[in-house]
Amino acid sequence: DQQVKQNSPSLSVQEGRISILNCDYTNSMFDYFLWYKKYPAEGPTFLISISSIKDKNEDGRFTVFLNKSAKHLSLHIVPSQPGDSAVYFCAATREGGADGLTFGKGTHLIIQP
Amino acid sequence: DTAVSQTPKYLVTQMGNDKSIKCEQNLGHDTMYWYKQDSKKFLKIMFSYNNKELIINETVPNRFSPKSPDKAHLNLHINSLELGDSAVYFCASSRRAANEKLFFGSGTQLSVL
């Protein structure tokens, strides 16, 4: 059973436009969410996170929105740049717990020049 | 300096062999993990160690045994390799055992023939 779902395996966006990556979760115990970025042949690198006490967190071109009632979060990248082409993983967990992160399958973002 | 380094990067071996993957982190973190990314691209936690003590042990065959000689190292030994063990294995670390952002190594692609 997938507790974290990223239903779009891939997304193609034109350079300069906004990229929106979506993530849904089913476990209501999750209260801390993270986005990771992964290039081929490299490990995932942390991008941005959000706690359930917030509904938005922003870091430069990256903004994560959390809708707790819908159990949905999204990552917005604006403006999109060629270096943003990568696989993006959504992860969720219980803040303060010790049972690790639960990841989605990832969305491959392709930025078109 | 690489924060989390794992070796080897690629490992090709025959069924039935025993192999090891090594991981080291120089971040001074207390907690280290092994994650497996299978053919369906899910990143799933296998083990977690905090200060050399096992704290997470997901349902993983007994053929997989982690060993942590000190808190900067977490090695993964796999006995009697099977075809289904083929995957990418990622080592990761975090500052403490609470669920928070992880720092990943670049992965070891294991191919069992």
XYZ file of N, CA and C in Angstrom:
678
model
N 0.850 -1.192 0.000
C 0.000 0.000 0.000
C 0.888 1.245 0.000
N 0.594 2.121 -0.964
C 1.407 3.326 -1.071
C 0.844 4.375 -0.136
N 1.623 4.766 0.828
C 1.157 5.806 1.746
C 1.477 7.193 1.210
N 2.419 7.261 0.287
C 2.775 8.528 -0.346
C 2.714 8.296 -1.855
N 1.903 9.090 -2.523
C 1.679 8.867 -3.958
C 2.050 10.093 -4.773
N 2.822 9.842 -5.806
C 3.100 10.868 -6.796
C 2.579 10.301 -8.107
N 1.441 10.774 -8.514
C 0.715 10.128 -9.621
C 1.224 10.496 -11.005
N 2.081 11.507 -11.086
C 2.643 11.861 -12.392
C 4.069 11.341 -12.477
N 4.310 10.320 -13.287
C 5.687 9.811 -13.408
C 6.615 10.837 -14.043
N 6.048 11.681 -14.919
C 6.894 12.682 -15.555
C 6.098 13.948 -15.833
N 6.859 15.047 -15.984
C 6.264 16.354 -16.225
C 7.233 17.154 -17.072
N 6.723 17.744 -18.146
C 7.555 18.557 -19.022
C 7.088 20.001 -18.953
N 8.036 20.905 -18.684
C 7.706 22.320 -18.508
C 8.699 23.169 -19.297
N 8.229 24.250 -19.844
C 9.122 25.129 -20.588
C 9.952 25.979 -19.624
N 11.179 26.204 -20.011
C 12.071 27.042 -19.215
C 11.420 28.392 -18.957
N 11.538 28.844 -17.704
C 10.966 30.133 -17.349
C 9.545 30.068 -16.807
N 8.857 28.944 -17.097
C 7.486 28.805 -16.610
C 7.491 28.175 -15.224
N 6.302 28.016 -14.651
C 6.190 27.410 -13.338
C 6.060 25.893 -13.458
N 6.778 25.181 -12.610
C 6.633 23.716 -12.498
C 5.860 23.426 -11.219
N 4.858 22.584 -11.320
C 4.072 22.200 -10.144
C 4.080 20.681 -10.033
N 4.660 20.199 -8.959
C 4.726 18.758 -8.718
C 3.805 18.424 -7.542
N 3.023 17.394 -7.709
C 2.012 17.044 -6.721
C 2.317 15.769 -5.962
N 1.769 15.701 -4.754
C 1.999 14.553 -3.878
C 0.775 14.385 -2.981
N 0.317 13.169 -2.832
C -0.800 12.862 -1.930
C -0.350 11.828 -0.914
N -0.912 11.899 0.273
C -0.570 10.913 1.283
C -1.846 10.381 1.927
N -1.758 9.190 2.474
C -2.949 8.559 3.042
C -2.868 8.425 4.561
N -1.668 8.434 5.107
C -1.507 8.226 6.543
C -1.715 9.545 7.292
N -2.766 9.626 8.079
C -3.079 10.873 8.789
C -2.111 11.154 9.935
N -1.247 10.188 10.237
C -0.235 10.406 11.274
C 0.939 11.231 10.761
N 1.088 11.308 9.462
C 2.192 12.081 8.896
C 1.991 13.561 9.195
N 3.051 14.205 9.690
C 2.931 15.628 9.981
C 4.175 16.417 9.584
N 5.054 15.779 8.857
C 6.255 16.465 8.391
C 6.554 15.938 7.003
N 6.788 16.875 6.061
C 6.883 16.497 4.659
C 8.125 17.121 4.048
N 8.751 16.365 3.151
C 9.998 16.823 2.550
C 9.965 16.565 1.053
N 10.704 17.383 0.336
C 10.938 17.139 -1.083
C 12.434 16.938 -1.294
N 12.740 15.925 -2.098
C 14.113 15.631 -2.466
C 14.238 15.694 -3.979
N 15.428 16.044 -4.414
C 15.735 16.131 -5.838
C 16.835 15.117 -6.125
N 16.705 14.427 -7.246
C 17.710 13.403 -7.552
C 18.129 13.485 -9.028
N 19.438 13.622 -9.218
C 20.015 13.531 -10.563
C 20.438 12.087 -10.804
N 20.550 11.682 -12.085
C 20.992 10.311 -12.392
C 22.330 9.991 -11.743
N 22.461 8.777 -11.245
C 23.703 8.269 -10.649
C 24.130 9.048 -9.406
N 23.205 9.795 -8.821
C 23.498 10.475 -7.563
C 22.422 10.117 -6.548
N 22.717 10.397 -5.281
C 21.708 10.187 -4.260
C 20.749 11.361 -4.200
N 19.570 11.156 -3.601
C 18.631 12.259 -3.430
C 19.230 13.347 -2.543
N 18.946 14.594 -2.868
C 19.391 15.703 -2.031
C 18.169 16.473 -1.535
N 18.234 16.883 -0.301
C 17.125 17.588 0.336
C 16.889 18.929 -0.346
N 15.612 19.240 -0.553
C 15.261 20.490 -1.217
C 14.546 21.439 -0.262
N 13.445 21.000 0.281
C 12.621 21.851 1.124
C 11.690 20.960 1.945
N 11.264 21.478 3.101
C 10.357 20.692 3.944
C 9.255 21.591 4.488
N 8.242 20.960 5.069
C 7.161 21.709 5.694
C 6.571 20.884 6.826
N 6.300 21.551 7.902
C 5.631 20.918 9.037
C 4.135 21.155 8.914
N 3.353 20.278 9.523
C 1.900 20.390 9.379
C 1.311 21.602 10.089
N 2.120 22.310 10.875
C 1.589 23.522 11.519
C 1.568 24.695 10.529
N 2.204 24.484 9.369
C 2.214 25.519 8.343
C 1.443 25.035 7.117
N 1.066 25.973 6.262
C 0.494 25.548 4.991
C 1.343 25.978 3.802
N 2.439 26.671 4.105
C 3.318 27.132 3.022
C 4.718 27.329 3.574
N 5.703 26.939 2.762
C 7.094 27.230 3.095
C 7.822 27.581 1.811
N 8.603 28.644 1.880
C 9.233 29.155 0.672
C 10.743 29.234 0.860
N 11.470 28.873 -0.196
C 12.922 28.981 -0.169
C 13.384 29.316 -1.585
N 13.597 30.601 -1.830
C 14.026 31.023 -3.157
C 12.971 30.722 -4.204
N 13.354 29.970 -5.224
C 12.416 29.653 -6.311
C 11.456 28.519 -5.941
N 11.680 27.898 -4.789
C 10.911 26.716 -4.398
C 9.917 27.052 -3.290
N 8.669 26.643 -3.502
C 7.635 26.817 -2.499
C 6.877 25.507 -2.356
N 6.663 25.094 -1.125
C 5.851 23.902 -0.881
C 4.560 24.349 -0.195
N 3.452 23.831 -0.696
C 2.136 24.103 -0.149
C 1.575 22.811 0.442
N 0.951 22.935 1.606
C 0.364 21.772 2.258
C -1.113 22.001 2.510
N -1.929 21.070 2.052
C -3.373 21.096 2.306
C -3.696 19.857 3.145
N -3.749 20.053 4.463
C -3.913 18.906 5.371
C -5.255 18.219 5.190
N -6.288 18.986 4.969
C -7.621 18.370 4.854
C -7.704 17.477 3.628
N -6.987 17.860 2.581
C -6.985 17.046 1.363
C -5.850 16.035 1.355
N -4.993 16.084 2.371
C -3.798 15.225 2.425
C -3.015 15.364 1.107
N -2.720 16.585 0.787
C -2.079 16.888 -0.487
C -1.017 17.957 -0.290
N 0.107 17.770 -0.954
C 1.101 18.839 -0.977
C 1.624 19.008 -2.390
N 2.147 20.181 -2.644
C 2.680 20.456 -3.971
C 3.959 21.270 -3.838
N 4.813 21.079 -4.802
C 6.064 21.827 -4.900
C 5.982 22.704 -6.141
N 6.178 24.009 -5.939
C 6.180 24.951 -7.045
C 7.604 25.441 -7.274
N 8.014 25.423 -8.520
C 9.334 25.935 -8.888
C 9.101 27.039 -9.905
N 9.525 28.258 -9.523
C 9.318 29.354 -10.474
C 10.436 30.390 -10.344
N 11.066 30.803 -11.444
C 10.893 30.227 -12.769
C 11.692 28.927 -12.903
N 11.239 28.029 -13.731
C 11.938 26.761 -13.954
C 13.194 26.997 -14.793
N 14.250 26.285 -14.396
C 15.535 26.425 -15.088
C 15.993 25.046 -15.577
N 16.855 25.017 -16.584
C 17.320 23.718 -17.110
C 17.907 22.808 -16.037
N 18.603 23.386 -15.063
C 19.200 22.587 -13.990
C 18.196 21.961 -13.054
N 16.932 22.341 -13.207
C 15.883 21.739 -12.381
C 15.447 20.386 -12.918
N 15.885 20.041 -14.105
C 15.533 18.733 -14.676
C 16.127 17.637 -13.802
N 15.262 16.835 -13.215
C 15.680 15.811 -12.249
C 14.441 15.027 -11.847
N 14.645 14.022 -11.005
C 13.510 13.312 -10.403
C 13.265 13.907 -9.021
N 12.013 14.231 -8.735
C 11.653 14.831 -7.462
C 10.847 13.826 -6.637
N 11.327 13.581 -5.422
C 10.657 12.657 -4.523
C 9.981 13.428 -3.395
N 8.760 13.070 -3.145
C 8.030 13.562 -1.990
C 8.216 12.536 -0.868
N 8.392 13.003 0.371
C 8.554 12.093 1.505
C 7.728 12.608 2.673
N 7.288 11.706 3.509
C 6.468 12.073 4.662
C 6.877 11.261 5.870
N 6.614 11.814 7.051
C 6.980 11.117 8.269
C 6.223 11.710 9.454
N 6.430 11.120 10.617
C 5.895 11.670 11.875
C 7.022 12.430 12.542
N 6.842 13.728 12.684
C 7.899 14.559 13.241
C 8.207 14.117 14.668
N 9.489 13.924 14.960
C 9.895 13.507 16.287
C 9.909 12.010 16.467
N 9.343 11.280 15.505
C 9.392 9.825 15.579
C 10.747 9.326 15.129
N 10.900 8.048 15.034
C 12.191 7.473 14.644
C 11.993 6.329 13.672
N 10.961 6.408 12.853
C 10.675 5.311 11.936
C 11.023 5.631 10.493
N 11.754 6.707 10.274
C 12.251 6.994 8.937
C 11.245 7.716 8.060
N 11.671 7.981 6.828
C 10.848 8.682 5.855
C 10.174 7.689 4.926
N 8.934 7.992 4.534
C 8.217 7.208 3.530
C 8.194 8.018 2.254
N 8.707 7.433 1.185
C 8.865 8.157 -0.079
C 7.800 7.773 -1.099
N 7.494 8.716 -1.978
C 6.731 8.423 -3.174
C 7.656 7.877 -4.249
N 7.085 7.563 -5.416
C 7.864 6.962 -6.501
C 8.637 7.982 -7.307
N 8.350 9.247 -7.101
C 9.083 10.278 -7.805
C 8.386 10.749 -9.071
N 8.686 12.003 -9.441
C 8.225 12.592 -10.699
C 9.446 13.104 -11.433
N 9.573 12.672 -12.678
C 10.694 13.123 -13.498
C 10.321 14.437 -14.161
N 10.967 15.517 -13.733
C 10.705 16.838 -14.287
C 11.690 17.120 -15.405
N 11.163 17.508 -16.546
C 12.001 17.834 -17.700
C 11.733 19.281 -18.065
N 12.775 20.086 -18.035
C 12.634 21.493 -18.390
C 13.066 21.664 -19.846
N 12.137 22.097 -20.665
C 12.393 22.276 -22.099
C 12.935 23.675 -22.368
N 13.999 23.786 -23.174
C 14.560 25.128 -23.457
C 13.627 25.962 -24.314
N 34.795 17.561 0.112
C 34.687 16.276 0.810
C 33.261 15.760 0.736
N 33.090 14.500 0.345
C 31.763 13.902 0.257
C 31.235 13.658 1.656
N 30.009 14.082 1.916
C 29.451 13.968 3.250
C 29.107 12.520 3.597
N 28.405 11.847 2.681
C 28.056 10.448 2.860
C 28.613 9.704 1.650
N 29.544 8.818 1.903
C 30.162 8.104 0.791
C 29.934 6.613 0.951
N 29.626 5.963 -0.149
C 29.399 4.528 -0.125
C 30.166 3.883 -1.262
N 30.654 2.689 -1.006
C 31.413 1.938 -2.006
C 31.010 0.478 -1.955
N 31.025 -0.189 -3.121
C 31.321 0.364 -4.443
C 30.111 1.069 -5.045
N 30.300 1.750 -6.147
C 29.190 2.396 -6.828
C 28.409 1.383 -7.670
N 29.125 0.446 -8.228
C 28.489 -0.619 -9.006
C 28.989 -1.965 -8.480
N 28.097 -2.937 -8.434
C 28.449 -4.257 -7.944
C 27.689 -5.275 -8.784
N 28.432 -6.059 -9.542
C 27.831 -7.104 -10.373
C 28.337 -8.433 -9.851
N 27.427 -9.348 -9.564
C 27.831 -10.594 -8.935
C 26.882 -11.719 -9.319
N 27.290 -12.927 -9.006
C 26.483 -14.097 -9.337
C 25.553 -14.439 -8.176
N 24.462 -15.080 -8.502
C 23.558 -15.600 -7.471
C 24.313 -16.490 -6.509
N 23.977 -16.401 -5.244
C 24.579 -17.269 -4.239
C 25.804 -16.677 -3.570
N 26.375 -15.630 -4.181
C 27.566 -15.003 -3.580
C 27.188 -14.157 -2.368
N 28.230 -13.827 -1.589
C 28.084 -12.922 -0.446
C 28.830 -11.632 -0.782
N 28.201 -10.498 -0.523
C 28.841 -9.214 -0.833
C 28.572 -8.201 0.260
N 29.405 -7.166 0.275
C 29.246 -6.094 1.258
C 29.279 -4.739 0.573
N 28.527 -3.803 1.126
C 28.551 -2.405 0.701
C 28.939 -1.586 1.928
N 29.897 -0.675 1.715
C 30.374 0.115 2.851
C 29.826 1.535 2.774
N 29.618 2.133 3.938
C 29.135 3.510 4.002
C 29.809 4.249 5.140
N 30.171 5.488 4.847
C 30.808 6.331 5.853
C 30.237 7.736 5.750
N 30.022 8.376 6.881
C 29.589 9.775 6.858
C 30.529 10.603 7.726
N 30.839 11.811 7.225
C 31.750 12.700 7.956
C 31.028 13.936 8.460
N 29.715 13.799 8.665
C 28.904 14.926 9.106
C 28.762 14.990 10.624
N 29.276 13.985 11.304
C 29.115 13.942 12.752
C 27.705 13.564 13.183
N 26.937 12.961 12.267
C 25.568 12.567 12.579
C 25.533 11.336 13.477
N 24.423 11.248 14.226
C 24.263 10.107 15.129
C 23.574 8.914 14.470
N 22.819 9.165 13.413
C 21.953 8.119 12.871
C 22.280 7.848 11.412
N 22.309 6.575 11.072
C 22.571 6.160 9.693
C 21.524 5.153 9.245
N 21.308 5.105 7.932
C 20.228 4.301 7.367
C 20.703 3.570 6.118
N 19.985 2.486 5.812
C 20.060 1.886 4.485
C 18.656 1.913 3.881
N 18.601 2.424 2.644
C 17.373 2.438 1.864
C 17.607 1.624 0.603
N 16.535 1.026 0.105
C 16.597 0.263 -1.138
C 15.636 0.886 -2.143
N 16.134 1.109 -3.363
C 15.267 1.562 -4.450
C 15.136 0.427 -5.443
N 13.938 -0.142 -5.513
C 13.753 -1.320 -6.362
C 13.381 -0.904 -7.789
N 13.023 -1.880 -8.576
C 12.738 -1.620 -9.993
C 11.513 -0.734 -10.174
N 10.641 -0.695 -9.188
C 9.469 0.170 -9.262
C 9.768 1.574 -8.771
N 11.014 1.820 -8.434
C 11.532 3.142 -8.070
C 11.180 3.609 -6.671
N 10.503 2.739 -5.897
C 10.230 3.139 -4.518
C 11.520 3.117 -3.700
N 11.692 4.148 -2.865
C 12.785 4.184 -1.900
C 12.215 3.689 -0.580
N 12.698 2.535 -0.116
C 12.141 1.971 1.116
C 13.227 1.777 2.154
N 12.893 2.117 3.388
C 13.889 1.968 4.446
C 14.092 0.491 4.779
N 15.337 0.152 5.025
C 15.666 -1.222 5.420
C 16.071 -1.248 6.894
N 17.061 -0.428 7.222
C 17.606 -0.409 8.581
C 17.935 1.020 8.992
N 17.974 1.212 10.315
C 18.439 2.470 10.861
C 19.235 2.184 12.128
N 20.364 2.857 12.249
C 21.212 2.714 13.438
C 21.406 4.080 14.067
N 21.300 4.130 15.388
C 21.580 5.349 16.127
C 22.715 5.065 17.096
N 23.816 5.777 16.930
C 24.983 5.542 17.789
C 25.313 4.054 17.902
N 25.400 3.417 16.798
C 25.772 2.006 16.654
C 24.682 1.030 17.089
N 23.523 1.528 17.503
C 22.465 0.615 17.938
C 21.344 0.570 16.907
N 20.869 -0.637 16.625
C 19.805 -0.821 15.651
C 18.500 -0.265 16.205
N 17.842 0.656 15.440
C 16.567 1.175 15.908
C 15.436 0.896 14.929
N 15.735 0.656 13.682
C 14.714 0.275 12.712
C 15.199 -0.957 11.984
N 14.339 -1.948 11.913
C 14.659 -3.152 11.166
C 13.383 -3.575 10.457
N 13.216 -3.082 9.230
C 12.015 -3.401 8.479
C 12.041 -4.859 8.046
N 10.966 -5.299 7.477
C 10.870 -6.694 7.058
C 11.822 -6.945 5.902
N 12.994 -7.359 6.266
C 14.045 -7.609 5.292
C 14.560 -9.027 5.538
N 14.855 -9.788 4.487
C 15.365 -11.154 4.714
C 16.590 -11.178 5.618
N 16.734 -12.265 6.362
C 17.876 -12.420 7.269
C 19.212 -12.402 6.551
N 19.165 -12.571 5.248
C 20.413 -12.571 4.473
C 21.065 -11.181 4.477
N 20.274 -10.171 4.844
C 20.803 -8.820 4.918
C 21.174 -8.534 6.365
N 22.417 -8.169 6.582
C 22.816 -7.846 7.953
C 23.647 -6.570 7.962
N 23.141 -5.550 8.643
C 23.912 -4.313 8.789
C 24.912 -4.450 9.929
N 26.003 -3.707 9.794
C 27.001 -3.705 10.869
C 27.529 -2.296 11.023
N 27.529 -1.814 12.256
C 27.972 -0.450 12.524
C 29.122 -0.480 13.511
N 30.370 -0.438 13.016
C 31.520 -0.473 13.918
C 31.649 0.790 14.765
N 31.182 1.907 14.235
C 31.135 3.164 14.980
C 30.067 4.029 14.342
N 29.763 5.164 14.934
C 28.592 5.903 14.460
C 28.813 6.571 13.111
N 30.045 6.560 12.623
C 30.322 7.143 11.313
C 30.244 6.118 10.183
N 30.082 4.866 10.517
C 30.080 3.801 9.519
C 28.880 2.879 9.691
N 28.279 2.526 8.552
C 27.223 1.523 8.559
C 27.373 0.700 7.290
N 27.804 -0.540 7.448
C 28.027 -1.419 6.311
C 26.854 -2.382 6.161
N 26.652 -2.839 4.935
C 25.559 -3.767 4.665
C 26.131 -5.035 4.053
N 25.913 -6.142 4.732
C 26.366 -7.434 4.231
C 25.170 -8.206 3.709
N 25.348 -8.804 2.546
C 24.257 -9.581 1.964
C 24.787 -10.978 1.650
N 24.163 -11.977 2.230
C 24.567 -13.373 2.007
C 23.653 -14.025 0.981
N 24.200 -15.010 0.294
C 23.422 -15.834 -0.641
C 22.545 -14.985 -1.561
N 23.179 -14.116 -2.313
C 22.456 -13.156 -3.143
C 21.488 -13.829 -4.100
N 20.333 -13.195 -4.264
C 19.288 -13.684 -5.166
C 19.028 -12.641 -6.242
N 18.397 -13.096 -7.345
C 18.107 -12.191 -8.450
C 17.307 -10.977 -7.989
N 16.367 -11.224 -7.070
C 15.493 -10.150 -6.595
C 16.193 -9.105 -5.739
N 17.441 -9.360 -5.394
C 18.193 -8.373 -4.612
C 18.730 -7.254 -5.492
N 18.642 -7.434 -6.803
C 19.116 -6.397 -7.712
C 18.326 -5.117 -7.494
N 19.035 -4.043 -7.209
C 18.404 -2.770 -6.862
C 19.511 -1.757 -6.663
N 19.108 -0.519 -6.363
C 20.081 0.491 -5.949
C 19.935 0.663 -4.440
N 21.031 0.569 -3.734
C 21.022 0.679 -2.284
C 21.652 2.021 -1.897
N 20.912 2.781 -1.098
C 21.378 4.090 -0.667
C 21.629 4.090 0.834
N 22.771 4.610 1.188
C 23.081 4.876 2.581
C 22.682 6.330 2.862
N 22.283 6.617 4.080
C 21.913 7.985 4.437
C 22.250 8.220 5.903
N 22.300 9.484 6.290
C 22.510 9.805 7.695
C 21.643 11.003 8.066
N 21.404 11.145 9.371
C 20.701 12.316 9.884
C 21.316 12.678 11.222
N 21.087 13.911 11.610
C 21.723 14.443 12.811
C 21.361 13.628 14.051
N 20.126 13.212 14.133
C 19.677 12.440 15.286
C 18.635 11.436 14.832
N 18.111 10.674 15.781
C 17.217 9.573 15.421
C 15.801 10.044 15.123
N 15.482 11.287 15.402
C 14.135 11.773 15.099
C 13.977 11.925 13.598
N 12.767 11.784 13.129
C 12.509 11.899 11.695
C 12.786 13.313 11.234
N 13.752 13.456 10.391
C 14.119 14.762 9.864
C 14.877 14.528 8.572
N 15.424 15.596 8.006
C 16.011 15.428 6.688
C 17.231 14.512 6.729
N 17.302 13.733 5.679
C 18.389 12.778 5.518
C 19.375 13.270 4.474
N 20.621 12.882 4.661
C 21.661 13.143 3.683
C 22.039 11.791 3.085
N 21.930 11.698 1.770
C 22.122 10.422 1.096
C 23.488 10.303 0.443
N 23.971 9.060 0.375
C 25.113 8.752 -0.464
C 24.660 8.654 -1.916
N 25.589 8.373 -2.802
C 25.274 8.373 -4.237
C 24.711 7.041 -4.721
N 24.644 6.058 -3.843
C 23.997 4.803 -4.210
C 24.968 3.738 -4.705
N 24.575 2.502 -4.509
C 25.307 1.348 -5.044
C 24.327 0.546 -5.884
N 24.631 0.435 -7.174
C 23.765 -0.346 -8.048
C 24.222 -1.788 -8.010
N 23.402 -2.645 -7.440
C 23.711 -4.063 -7.324
C 22.971 -4.839 -8.400
N 23.721 -5.595 -9.178
C 23.117 -6.442 -10.213
C 23.500 -7.885 -9.918
N 22.494 -8.712 -9.709
C 22.735 -10.124 -9.427
C 22.366 -10.922 -10.673
N 23.333 -11.664 -11.192
C 23.128 -12.403 -12.448
C 22.844 -13.876 -12.189
